[in-house]
Amino acid sequence: MRKFTSTNAFNEKLINDSCGMGRALNIVGGRWKPAILYKLHNGTMRYGELRKSIEGISERMLVAQLRELEQDQVIERIVYPEVPPRVEYRMTELGKTMGPMLEAMSEWGDIHRANVADKYGNPGDGEK
Amino acid sequence: MRKFTSTNAFNEKLINDSCGMGRALNIVGGRWKPAILYKLHNGTMRYGELRKSIEGISERMLVAQLRELEQDQVIERIVYPEVPPRVEYRMTELGKTMGPMLEAMSEWGDIHRANVADKYGNPGDGEK
DNA sequence: TTAAGTACTAACAAAAAAGTAAGAAATGAG
DNA sequence: CTCATTTCTTACTTTTTTGTTAGTACTTAA
């Protein structure tokens, strides 16, 4: 849980309030959210499908990030009262409005990769 | 300094490598980068101007984030051999290609703010 | 000699994000 | 009664990010 009185939290709020970019980043940022959003961008998925298709994610992180995205109203959680349980996740209408932004980010990431070696030592793809 | 052997760092790299969005987020994400990029988007600025115009940022964070942006080759640092020192920062050509992405993020952040109350208690601007 | 201005740097502390491991509920199959 | 299945929880640790405070270097001006 966060303390809303720390300087850190205060600054986060300040930026969230004053800057659209800051707010967008608060929602799509984080280690796993890009992957989750990318998957759900292509359609509804069950919890287990997400877990299997996102390499390296732990259950705790998957649940946590799904919950945050749900709170931010960009995805929704649909529970089927079956046993064993079935839970599906999908984009909300508001979530779907992220499309252009997600594509712009994805494209620019690729542009950057094509031009710049990253800090892990992967070379850029070269200029020509 | 980071350990490149932690699971955390490994996962970061994995996402950076496989996903344009993840890579873009690594570059523009962080508490202060949106603000810095927004300022430099409008033109060259000196270190001190940036510091004064970005409310709440500490010198340490400003320098750190400028250094990262410089390493990622989206901004450049120009030192004038004067006394007292003068250092200017501005977008590189590659940095300027971020334009559409930054605008998409900014716009979507505003859309989200207009529709959703945030976790700090600010209401959405309402639907009608 | 001392202060002022500018752009930092270093050492440390606090807060937040991410990872690990184990378990829990609900129920049908055997 | 025990096991398997699925979707999570909980408690705890590690790693990373952010913030705080106090300097430093260099020259000019008083």
mmCIF file of C-alpha atoms (C1' of nucleotides) in Angstrom:
data_model
loop_
_atom_site.group_PDB
_atom_site.id
_atom_site.type_symbol
_atom_site.label_atom_id
_atom_site.label_comp_id
_atom_site.label_asym_id
_atom_site.label_seq_id
_atom_site.Cartn_x
_atom_site.Cartn_y
_atom_site.Cartn_z
ATOM 1 C CA MET A 1 0.000 0.000 0.000
ATOM 2 C CA ARG A 2 1.216 3.469 -0.656
ATOM 3 C CA LYS A 3 1.635 6.404 1.619
ATOM 4 C CA PHE A 4 0.023 9.404 0.038
ATOM 5 C CA THR A 5 2.078 11.701 2.198
ATOM 6 C CA SER A 6 5.547 10.846 0.969
ATOM 7 C CA THR A 7 7.268 13.332 -1.280
ATOM 8 C CA ASN A 8 7.412 10.589 -3.840
ATOM 9 C CA ALA A 9 3.663 10.042 -3.863
ATOM 10 C CA PHE A 10 3.055 13.771 -3.824
ATOM 11 C CA ASN A 11 5.235 14.262 -6.877
ATOM 12 C CA GLU A 12 3.525 11.395 -8.649
ATOM 13 C CA LYS A 13 0.173 13.019 -8.072
ATOM 14 C CA LEU A 14 1.469 16.406 -9.164
ATOM 15 C CA ILE A 15 2.585 14.992 -12.470
ATOM 16 C CA ASN A 16 -0.505 12.880 -12.887
ATOM 17 C CA ASP A 17 -2.657 15.962 -12.417
ATOM 18 C CA SER A 18 -0.797 18.397 -14.596
ATOM 19 C CA CYS A 19 0.417 16.293 -17.480
ATOM 20 C CA GLY A 20 -1.496 14.006 -19.803
ATOM 21 C CA MET A 21 1.659 12.142 -20.614
ATOM 22 C CA GLY A 22 2.383 11.550 -16.976
ATOM 23 C CA ARG A 23 -1.071 10.185 -16.467
ATOM 24 C CA ALA A 24 -0.876 7.909 -19.482
ATOM 25 C CA LEU A 25 2.445 6.601 -18.238
ATOM 26 C CA ASN A 26 1.004 5.855 -14.829
ATOM 27 C CA ILE A 27 -1.539 3.629 -16.494
ATOM 28 C CA VAL A 28 0.424 1.803 -19.176
ATOM 29 C CA GLY A 29 3.777 1.856 -17.392
ATOM 30 C CA GLY A 30 5.239 -0.912 -15.314
ATOM 31 C CA ARG A 31 7.088 -4.052 -16.129
ATOM 32 C CA TRP A 32 4.224 -6.145 -17.465
ATOM 33 C CA LYS A 33 1.455 -3.854 -18.548
ATOM 34 C CA PRO A 34 2.660 -3.417 -22.111
ATOM 35 C CA ALA A 35 2.599 -7.174 -22.582
ATOM 36 C CA ILE A 36 -0.834 -7.542 -21.024
ATOM 37 C CA LEU A 37 -2.291 -4.711 -23.070
ATOM 38 C CA TYR A 38 -0.761 -6.088 -26.229
ATOM 39 C CA LYS A 39 -2.357 -9.467 -25.626
ATOM 40 C CA LEU A 40 -5.764 -8.076 -24.767
ATOM 41 C CA HIS A 41 -5.558 -5.716 -27.711
ATOM 42 C CA ASN A 42 -6.026 -8.814 -29.861
ATOM 43 C CA GLY A 43 -9.049 -10.046 -27.959
ATOM 44 C CA THR A 44 -10.430 -11.554 -24.795
ATOM 45 C CA MET A 45 -8.243 -13.935 -22.848
ATOM 46 C CA ARG A 46 -8.521 -16.050 -19.749
ATOM 47 C CA TYR A 47 -6.271 -15.607 -16.773
ATOM 48 C CA GLY A 48 -4.429 -18.848 -17.456
ATOM 49 C CA GLU A 49 -3.912 -18.004 -21.091
ATOM 50 C CA LEU A 50 -2.353 -14.705 -20.170
ATOM 51 C CA ARG A 51 -0.089 -16.376 -17.652
ATOM 52 C CA LYS A 52 1.104 -18.941 -20.148
ATOM 53 C CA SER A 53 1.609 -16.488 -22.972
ATOM 54 C CA ILE A 54 3.571 -13.902 -21.035
ATOM 55 C CA GLU A 55 6.990 -15.355 -20.467
ATOM 56 C CA GLY A 56 8.450 -14.788 -17.051
ATOM 57 C CA ILE A 57 5.488 -13.229 -15.302
ATOM 58 C CA SER A 58 4.589 -14.481 -11.838
ATOM 59 C CA GLU A 59 1.035 -14.995 -10.691
ATOM 60 C CA ARG A 60 1.338 -12.246 -8.140
ATOM 61 C CA MET A 61 2.463 -9.713 -10.713
ATOM 62 C CA LEU A 62 -0.109 -10.778 -13.259
ATOM 63 C CA VAL A 63 -2.946 -10.389 -10.797
ATOM 64 C CA ALA A 64 -1.602 -7.115 -9.460
ATOM 65 C CA GLN A 65 -1.284 -5.542 -12.860
ATOM 66 C CA LEU A 66 -4.639 -6.823 -14.036
ATOM 67 C CA ARG A 67 -6.207 -5.274 -10.943
ATOM 68 C CA GLU A 68 -4.593 -1.927 -11.612
ATOM 69 C CA LEU A 69 -5.676 -1.911 -15.224
ATOM 70 C CA GLU A 70 -9.162 -2.811 -14.090
ATOM 71 C CA GLN A 71 -9.182 0.019 -11.550
ATOM 72 C CA ASP A 72 -8.090 2.398 -14.258
ATOM 73 C CA GLN A 73 -11.033 1.105 -16.271
ATOM 74 C CA VAL A 74 -9.092 0.086 -19.327
ATOM 75 C CA ILE A 75 -9.803 -3.627 -18.967
ATOM 76 C CA GLU A 76 -12.660 -5.582 -17.458
ATOM 77 C CA ARG A 77 -12.854 -8.841 -15.613
ATOM 78 C CA ILE A 78 -15.635 -11.276 -16.393
ATOM 79 C CA VAL A 79 -16.216 -14.140 -14.011
ATOM 80 C CA TYR A 80 -18.110 -17.234 -15.090
ATOM 81 C CA PRO A 81 -19.615 -19.090 -12.142
ATOM 82 C CA GLU A 82 -18.184 -22.458 -13.102
ATOM 83 C CA VAL A 83 -15.947 -25.005 -11.506
ATOM 84 C CA PRO A 84 -13.087 -24.927 -12.040
ATOM 85 C CA PRO A 85 -13.361 -21.149 -12.235
ATOM 86 C CA ARG A 86 -13.207 -19.267 -15.484
ATOM 87 C CA VAL A 87 -12.244 -15.628 -15.608
ATOM 88 C CA GLU A 88 -11.828 -13.636 -18.757
ATOM 89 C CA TYR A 89 -10.213 -10.283 -19.314
ATOM 90 C CA ARG A 90 -10.868 -7.867 -22.106
ATOM 91 C CA MET A 91 -10.490 -4.238 -23.039
ATOM 92 C CA THR A 92 -13.229 -1.824 -22.088
ATOM 93 C CA GLU A 93 -14.457 0.787 -24.557
ATOM 94 C CA LEU A 94 -12.169 3.283 -22.864
ATOM 95 C CA GLY A 95 -9.350 0.768 -23.124
ATOM 96 C CA LYS A 96 -9.888 0.499 -26.846
ATOM 97 C CA THR A 97 -9.287 4.230 -27.207
ATOM 98 C CA MET A 98 -5.683 3.497 -26.278
ATOM 99 C CA GLY A 99 -5.161 1.948 -29.705
ATOM 100 C CA PRO A 100 -3.454 4.874 -31.433
ATOM 101 C CA MET A 101 -1.263 5.546 -28.429
ATOM 102 C CA LEU A 102 -0.199 1.936 -28.096
ATOM 103 C CA GLU A 103 0.608 1.774 -31.769
ATOM 104 C CA ALA A 104 2.579 5.010 -31.653
ATOM 105 C CA MET A 105 4.587 3.669 -28.736
ATOM 106 C CA SER A 106 5.200 0.364 -30.389
ATOM 107 C CA GLU A 107 6.311 1.980 -33.618
ATOM 108 C CA TRP A 108 8.618 4.416 -31.950
ATOM 109 C CA GLY A 109 10.148 1.666 -29.839
ATOM 110 C CA ASP A 110 10.965 -0.135 -33.048
ATOM 111 C CA ILE A 111 12.424 3.016 -34.578
ATOM 112 C CA HIS A 112 14.604 3.423 -31.538
ATOM 113 C CA ARG A 113 15.735 -0.163 -31.629
ATOM 114 C CA ALA A 114 16.645 0.241 -35.279
ATOM 115 C CA ASN A 115 18.866 3.217 -34.491
ATOM 116 C CA VAL A 116 20.381 2.798 -31.082
ATOM 117 C CA ALA A 117 22.290 0.063 -29.357
ATOM 118 C CA ASP A 118 20.673 -0.499 -26.002
ATOM 119 C CA LYS A 119 22.240 -0.573 -22.593
ATOM 120 C CA TYR A 120 22.189 -4.337 -22.604
ATOM 121 C CA GLY A 121 24.605 -4.456 -25.477
ATOM 122 C CA ASN A 122 22.279 -5.195 -28.364
ATOM 123 C CA PRO A 123 23.376 -3.197 -31.382
ATOM 124 C CA GLY A 124 20.981 -0.973 -33.295
ATOM 125 C CA ASP A 125 19.955 -2.467 -36.596
ATOM 126 C CA GLY A 126 22.185 0.004 -38.433
ATOM 127 C CA GLU A 127 21.350 3.028 -40.506
ATOM 128 C CA LYS A 128 21.347 1.656 -44.003
ATOM 129 C CA MET B 1 24.031 0.642 -10.337
ATOM 130 C CA ARG B 2 21.994 -2.284 -11.463
ATOM 131 C CA LYS B 3 22.696 -5.933 -11.343
ATOM 132 C CA PHE B 4 22.096 -7.393 -14.753
ATOM 133 C CA THR B 5 21.738 -10.816 -13.282
ATOM 134 C CA SER B 6 18.652 -10.323 -11.153
ATOM 135 C CA THR B 7 15.394 -11.783 -12.345
ATOM 136 C CA ASN B 8 14.083 -8.264 -12.366
ATOM 137 C CA ALA B 9 16.759 -6.979 -14.717
ATOM 138 C CA PHE B 10 16.447 -10.076 -16.870
ATOM 139 C CA ASN B 11 12.728 -9.558 -17.295
ATOM 140 C CA GLU B 12 13.268 -5.913 -18.112
ATOM 141 C CA LYS B 13 15.660 -6.857 -20.856
ATOM 142 C CA LEU B 14 13.335 -9.541 -22.157
ATOM 143 C CA ILE B 15 10.554 -7.033 -22.582
ATOM 144 C CA ASN B 16 12.826 -4.364 -23.954
ATOM 145 C CA ASP B 17 14.031 -6.788 -26.609
ATOM 146 C CA SER B 18 10.741 -8.258 -27.648
ATOM 147 C CA CYS B 19 8.316 -5.405 -27.448
ATOM 148 C CA GLY B 20 8.518 -1.964 -29.009
ATOM 149 C CA MET B 21 6.132 -0.645 -26.423
ATOM 150 C CA GLY B 22 8.268 -1.964 -23.624
ATOM 151 C CA ARG B 23 11.297 -0.313 -25.119
ATOM 152 C CA ALA B 24 9.553 3.009 -25.602
ATOM 153 C CA LEU B 25 8.385 2.869 -22.008
ATOM 154 C CA ASN B 26 11.895 2.226 -20.768
ATOM 155 C CA ILE B 27 12.962 5.442 -22.420
ATOM 156 C CA VAL B 28 10.132 7.858 -21.692
ATOM 157 C CA GLY B 29 9.024 6.284 -18.419
ATOM 158 C CA GLY B 30 10.048 7.385 -14.961
ATOM 159 C CA ARG B 31 8.839 10.102 -12.673
ATOM 160 C CA TRP B 32 10.331 13.123 -14.418
ATOM 161 C CA LYS B 33 11.005 12.226 -18.011
ATOM 162 C CA PRO B 34 7.605 13.267 -19.331
ATOM 163 C CA ALA B 35 8.115 16.736 -17.893
ATOM 164 C CA ILE B 36 11.645 17.029 -19.244
ATOM 165 C CA LEU B 37 10.658 15.856 -22.689
ATOM 166 C CA TYR B 38 7.701 18.183 -22.730
ATOM 167 C CA LYS B 39 9.940 21.159 -21.940
ATOM 168 C CA LEU B 40 12.600 20.252 -24.462
ATOM 169 C CA HIS B 41 9.935 19.540 -27.054
ATOM 170 C CA ASN B 42 9.425 23.320 -27.133
ATOM 171 C CA GLY B 43 13.078 24.112 -27.596
ATOM 172 C CA THR B 44 16.533 24.213 -26.098
ATOM 173 C CA MET B 45 16.854 24.873 -22.393
ATOM 174 C CA ARG B 46 19.634 25.335 -19.898
ATOM 175 C CA TYR B 47 20.036 23.114 -16.892
ATOM 176 C CA GLY B 48 18.959 25.826 -14.480
ATOM 177 C CA GLU B 49 15.905 26.696 -16.534
ATOM 178 C CA LEU B 50 14.797 23.103 -16.483
ATOM 179 C CA ARG B 51 15.300 22.893 -12.755
ATOM 180 C CA LYS B 52 13.283 26.028 -12.101
ATOM 181 C CA SER B 53 10.486 25.140 -14.455
ATOM 182 C CA ILE B 54 9.920 21.599 -13.232
ATOM 183 C CA GLU B 55 8.240 21.881 -9.880
ATOM 184 C CA GLY B 56 9.437 19.469 -7.256
ATOM 185 C CA ILE B 57 12.396 17.939 -9.051
ATOM 186 C CA SER B 58 15.656 17.599 -7.163
ATOM 187 C CA GLU B 59 19.016 18.222 -8.751
ATOM 188 C CA ARG B 60 19.973 14.620 -8.415
ATOM 189 C CA MET B 61 16.907 13.406 -10.256
ATOM 190 C CA LEU B 62 17.161 16.041 -12.941
ATOM 191 C CA VAL B 63 20.753 15.157 -13.709
ATOM 192 C CA ALA B 64 20.060 11.437 -13.567
ATOM 193 C CA GLN B 65 17.161 11.589 -15.972
ATOM 194 C CA LEU B 66 18.956 13.936 -18.330
ATOM 195 C CA ARG B 67 21.855 11.496 -18.406
ATOM 196 C CA GLU B 68 19.577 8.591 -19.237
ATOM 197 C CA LEU B 69 17.841 10.482 -22.006
ATOM 198 C CA GLU B 70 21.224 11.436 -23.347
ATOM 199 C CA GLN B 71 22.403 7.823 -23.290
ATOM 200 C CA ASP B 72 19.292 6.819 -25.147
ATOM 201 C CA GLN B 73 20.211 9.466 -27.682
ATOM 202 C CA VAL B 74 16.968 11.364 -27.563
ATOM 203 C CA ILE B 75 18.470 14.535 -26.130
ATOM 204 C CA GLU B 76 21.912 16.108 -26.362
ATOM 205 C CA ARG B 77 23.995 18.090 -23.954
ATOM 206 C CA ILE B 78 25.895 21.124 -25.160
ATOM 207 C CA VAL B 79 28.539 22.603 -22.926
ATOM 208 C CA TYR B 80 29.754 26.165 -23.438
ATOM 209 C CA PRO B 81 33.210 26.755 -21.991
ATOM 210 C CA GLU B 82 32.225 29.828 -20.027
ATOM 211 C CA VAL B 83 32.308 30.894 -16.440
ATOM 212 C CA PRO B 84 29.953 30.472 -14.771
ATOM 213 C CA PRO B 85 29.225 27.319 -16.760
ATOM 214 C CA ARG B 86 26.481 27.117 -19.311
ATOM 215 C CA VAL B 87 24.979 23.828 -20.388
ATOM 216 C CA GLU B 88 22.100 23.469 -22.762
ATOM 217 C CA TYR B 89 19.918 20.511 -23.501
ATOM 218 C CA ARG B 90 17.915 19.883 -26.609
ATOM 219 C CA MET B 91 16.263 17.105 -28.545
ATOM 220 C CA THR B 92 18.293 15.137 -31.061
ATOM 221 C CA GLU B 93 16.905 14.304 -34.487
ATOM 222 C CA LEU B 94 15.975 10.909 -33.117
ATOM 223 C CA GLY B 95 14.363 12.588 -30.156
ATOM 224 C CA LYS B 96 12.228 14.654 -32.457
ATOM 225 C CA THR B 97 10.777 11.495 -33.982
ATOM 226 C CA MET B 98 9.080 10.963 -30.636
ATOM 227 C CA GLY B 99 6.660 13.758 -31.434
ATOM 228 C CA PRO B 100 3.679 11.700 -32.588
ATOM 229 C CA MET B 101 4.111 9.266 -29.718
ATOM 230 C CA LEU B 102 4.344 12.001 -27.101
ATOM 231 C CA GLU B 103 1.278 13.668 -28.507
ATOM 232 C CA ALA B 104 -0.666 10.427 -28.579
ATOM 233 C CA MET B 105 0.237 9.813 -24.962
ATOM 234 C CA SER B 106 -0.651 13.298 -23.917
ATOM 235 C CA GLU B 107 -3.987 13.166 -25.694
ATOM 236 C CA TRP B 108 -4.919 9.820 -24.296
ATOM 237 C CA GLY B 109 -3.957 10.893 -20.802
ATOM 238 C CA ASP B 110 -6.372 13.770 -21.178
ATOM 239 C CA ILE B 111 -9.085 11.462 -22.464
ATOM 240 C CA HIS B 112 -8.576 9.256 -19.460
ATOM 241 C CA ARG B 113 -8.662 12.169 -17.062
ATOM 242 C CA ALA B 114 -11.910 13.327 -18.636
ATOM 243 C CA ASN B 115 -13.516 9.949 -18.064
ATOM 244 C CA VAL B 116 -12.128 8.405 -14.935
ATOM 245 C CA ALA B 117 -11.699 9.583 -11.391
ATOM 246 C CA ASP B 118 -8.152 8.868 -10.373
ATOM 247 C CA LYS B 119 -6.850 7.034 -7.369
ATOM 248 C CA TYR B 120 -6.055 10.300 -5.668
ATOM 249 C CA GLY B 121 -9.705 11.225 -5.531
ATOM 250 C CA ASN B 122 -9.946 13.686 -8.400
ATOM 251 C CA PRO B 123 -13.195 13.101 -10.246
ATOM 252 C CA GLY B 124 -13.318 12.551 -13.977
ATOM 253 C CA ASP B 125 -14.536 15.588 -15.855
ATOM 254 C CA GLY B 126 -17.870 13.879 -16.541
ATOM 255 C CA GLU B 127 -19.297 12.414 -19.710
ATOM 256 C CA LYS B 128 -21.529 15.193 -20.933
ATOM 257 C "C1'" DT C 1 39.584 37.197 1.030
ATOM 258 C "C1'" DT C 2 35.081 36.317 0.467
ATOM 259 C "C1'" DA C 3 30.932 35.801 -1.853
ATOM 260 C "C1'" DA C 4 28.096 34.722 -5.978
ATOM 261 C "C1'" DG C 5 26.716 32.101 -9.798
ATOM 262 C "C1'" DT C 6 26.152 27.615 -12.403
ATOM 263 C "C1'" DA C 7 26.043 22.867 -13.058
ATOM 264 C "C1'" DC C 8 26.767 19.344 -11.085
ATOM 265 C "C1'" DT C 9 28.438 14.781 -7.599
ATOM 266 C "C1'" DA C 10 28.484 11.661 -3.636
ATOM 267 C "C1'" DA C 11 26.764 9.290 0.316
ATOM 268 C "C1'" DC C 12 22.982 7.837 2.389
ATOM 269 C "C1'" DA C 13 17.831 6.922 3.476
ATOM 270 C "C1'" DA C 14 13.084 6.164 2.287
ATOM 271 C "C1'" DA C 15 9.656 4.418 -0.659
ATOM 272 C "C1'" DA C 16 7.952 1.677 -4.261
ATOM 273 C "C1'" DA C 17 8.111 -2.104 -7.551
ATOM 274 C "C1'" DA C 18 9.088 -6.694 -8.533
ATOM 275 C "C1'" DG C 19 10.063 -11.537 -7.283
ATOM 276 C "C1'" DT C 20 9.531 -16.078 -4.428
ATOM 277 C "C1'" DA C 21 7.164 -19.546 -2.235
ATOM 278 C "C1'" DA C 22 3.441 -21.464 -0.195
ATOM 279 C "C1'" DG C 23 -1.383 -22.018 0.349
ATOM 280 C "C1'" DA C 24 -6.596 -21.465 -0.205
ATOM 281 C "C1'" DA C 25 -11.433 -22.116 -2.099
ATOM 282 C "C1'" DA C 26 -14.686 -24.610 -4.745
ATOM 283 C "C1'" DT C 27 -16.286 -28.799 -6.875
ATOM 284 C "C1'" DG C 28 -16.458 -32.699 -9.976
ATOM 285 C "C1'" DA C 29 -14.057 -37.154 -11.113
ATOM 286 C "C1'" DG C 30 -12.516 -41.435 -9.466
ATOM 287 C "C1'" DC D 1 -11.944 -39.292 0.796
ATOM 288 C "C1'" DT D 2 -8.332 -37.745 -2.275
ATOM 289 C "C1'" DC D 3 -6.865 -35.533 -6.435
ATOM 290 C "C1'" DA D 4 -6.929 -32.327 -10.120
ATOM 291 C "C1'" DT D 5 -8.096 -27.838 -11.984
ATOM 292 C "C1'" DT D 6 -8.209 -22.826 -12.006
ATOM 293 C "C1'" DT D 7 -7.777 -18.355 -10.180
ATOM 294 C "C1'" DC D 8 -6.124 -16.147 -7.133
ATOM 295 C "C1'" DT D 9 -3.952 -14.601 -1.737
ATOM 296 C "C1'" DT D 10 -0.658 -13.849 1.720
ATOM 297 C "C1'" DA D 11 3.673 -13.170 3.836
ATOM 298 C "C1'" DC D 12 8.083 -12.100 3.042
ATOM 299 C "C1'" DT D 13 12.593 -10.769 0.463
ATOM 300 C "C1'" DT D 14 15.199 -8.515 -3.026
ATOM 301 C "C1'" DT D 15 15.934 -4.973 -6.327
ATOM 302 C "C1'" DT D 16 15.151 -0.566 -8.160
ATOM 303 C "C1'" DT D 17 13.705 4.105 -7.987
ATOM 304 C "C1'" DT D 18 13.246 8.345 -5.766
ATOM 305 C "C1'" DG D 19 14.398 11.770 -2.313
ATOM 306 C "C1'" DT D 20 17.631 14.406 1.150
ATOM 307 C "C1'" DT D 21 21.516 16.736 2.368
ATOM 308 C "C1'" DA D 22 25.765 18.390 1.882
ATOM 309 C "C1'" DG D 23 29.317 19.251 -0.763
ATOM 310 C "C1'" DT D 24 32.698 20.472 -5.345
ATOM 311 C "C1'" DA D 25 34.901 23.188 -9.201
ATOM 312 C "C1'" DC D 26 35.754 27.182 -11.503
ATOM 313 C "C1'" DT D 27 36.027 32.135 -12.325
ATOM 314 C "C1'" DT D 28 34.579 36.881 -11.755
ATOM 315 C "C1'" DA D 29 33.333 40.723 -8.909
ATOM 316 C "C1'" DA D 30 33.528 43.339 -4.584
#
